[in-house]
């Protein structure tokens, strides 16, 4: 899909040896052959209610063993009340928080573990701000052949540290940032010969994440919306979404690419800044970041080449939102859509509001918001976003008085 170096499927596991970390690989299919062999209506009629319904569009051997967790096929809600509130015509919300470990990362981990099973790889490791850790540990749980090793920053939200421990992974709490954990994990994989699920370098993660785009298109009746909004840290999800729509366009199953709106936190906006400045990915350098949306804190976004390409090639844009905008969006999604989002997930909706205000998207653009992770992942931020509930004595008169106070009686 882009020029440059080409390799046979089994030639490389990670990045292009000539281009290093910037040379992240795309898995390219024989689209003509797939077009001749596959039928989108057959997929629509298939009974598999998870992302394995797209197995023919994934780089896995058809009859290989698959990890047991049921990942994907999450609901796509028509969010009419939210659309009205934002002054838009049509908004869809894809609730990825309903994946088995509570985030979109399950998609990537599931395809990486399937690959590990296929290749008889015994140990898979990842660095993570928390969700990829939970996802890899959860997907690997229950599989005797696969051990999971996790590197997370010691200050990750408690739920994200508890999950991989409960799933039985080996967890290293790194005294440093996510990027420090990433470097350490990369070193450990090289030293001990483990398979790295690390975001960016492993092209199977992109292929897993692309299944969210396949689902959005299928759930809309094989059509792309005008805009897809998603929050961005390393840039791997947005790259996967681009790849999914790109594959479908090559197959002729959709007739356009949606514009991709990448949303970053103001305090962690390495990609948004690079995009605005027209900076080449090779010129992007690591810098300190700070945001309460921990899943999108990335000092050196690992999928920077693909993420910037995804936004450029789809004629999309990046926007940034403050932590205050993110936190106030959490109850908005809850109240208007029934979707409980963690801060990084709510950021996408805050970004749509921001993009409207900046005139980047039109109010009549059909927009799909990908809510990437579950609010239960970070209860502390959820509680900050709403007024606390006050305890009451067991007394009906107090209930009556309270109802009068708030005008419900
Ligand atoms: C990982 C993650 C993101 C960002 O994805 P990147 O691939 O790092 O850009 C956004 N939201 C949630 C909930 C995540 O877990």
Coordinates of C-alpha atoms and ligand atoms in Angstrom, one line a residue, residues 102-105 129-132 160 178 199 209 230-239 263-264 271 294-298 301-303 307 342-346 370-374 377, ligand 1:
X102 CA -12.8 -3.9 28.5
X103 CA -11.0 -2.3 25.6
X104 CA -10.3 -2.4 21.9
X105 CA -6.8 -3.8 22.6
X129 CA -0.2 1.7 29.7
X130 CA -2.6 -1.0 31.0
X131 CA -5.2 -2.0 28.5
X132 CA -2.9 -3.9 26.2
X160 CA -5.4 -2.2 34.8
X178 CA 5.0 3.8 29.5
X199 CA 2.4 -1.7 19.6
X209 CA -7.3 -3.5 15.3
X230 CA -10.8 7.9 17.7
X231 CA -8.3 8.9 20.5
X232 CA -4.6 8.5 19.7
X233 CA -1.6 7.7 21.8
X234 CA 0.8 5.5 20.0
X235 CA -1.3 5.8 16.9
X236 CA -1.8 2.1 16.4
X237 CA -5.6 2.1 16.6
X238 CA -6.1 4.8 14.1
X239 CA -3.6 3.0 11.8
X263 CA -7.9 13.0 19.0
X264 CA -5.0 13.6 21.4
X271 CA 1.4 13.4 16.7
X294 CA -3.4 7.4 30.7
X295 CA -4.2 5.2 27.7
X296 CA -3.2 8.0 25.3
X297 CA 0.0 9.2 27.1
X298 CA 2.8 8.5 24.7
X301 CA 4.2 7.4 19.5
X302 CA 5.3 4.0 18.3
X303 CA 3.1 3.9 15.2
X307 CA -0.8 7.2 12.1
X342 CA -12.6 5.6 30.4
X343 CA -11.0 9.0 29.9
X344 CA -9.0 8.1 26.8
X345 CA -12.2 6.7 25.3
X346 CA -14.3 9.8 26.1
X370 CA -15.0 4.7 18.6
X371 CA -15.2 4.5 22.4
X372 CA -12.1 2.6 23.0
X373 CA -12.2 1.5 26.7
X374 CA -14.6 0.9 29.6
X377 CA -11.0 0.8 34.1
Ligands
LIG1 C1 -4.5 2.1 23.6 C2 -5.7 3.0 23.7 C3 -5.9 4.2 23.0 C4 -4.9 4.7 22.0 O1 -4.5 3.8 21.1 P1 -3.1 4.0 20.3 O2 -3.0 2.8 19.4 O3 -2.1 4.0 21.4 O4 -3.2 5.3 19.6 C5 -7.1 4.9 23.2 N1 -8.0 4.5 24.1 C6 -7.8 3.4 24.9 C7 -8.9 3.1 25.8 C8 -6.7 2.6 24.7 O5 -6.6 1.5 25.5

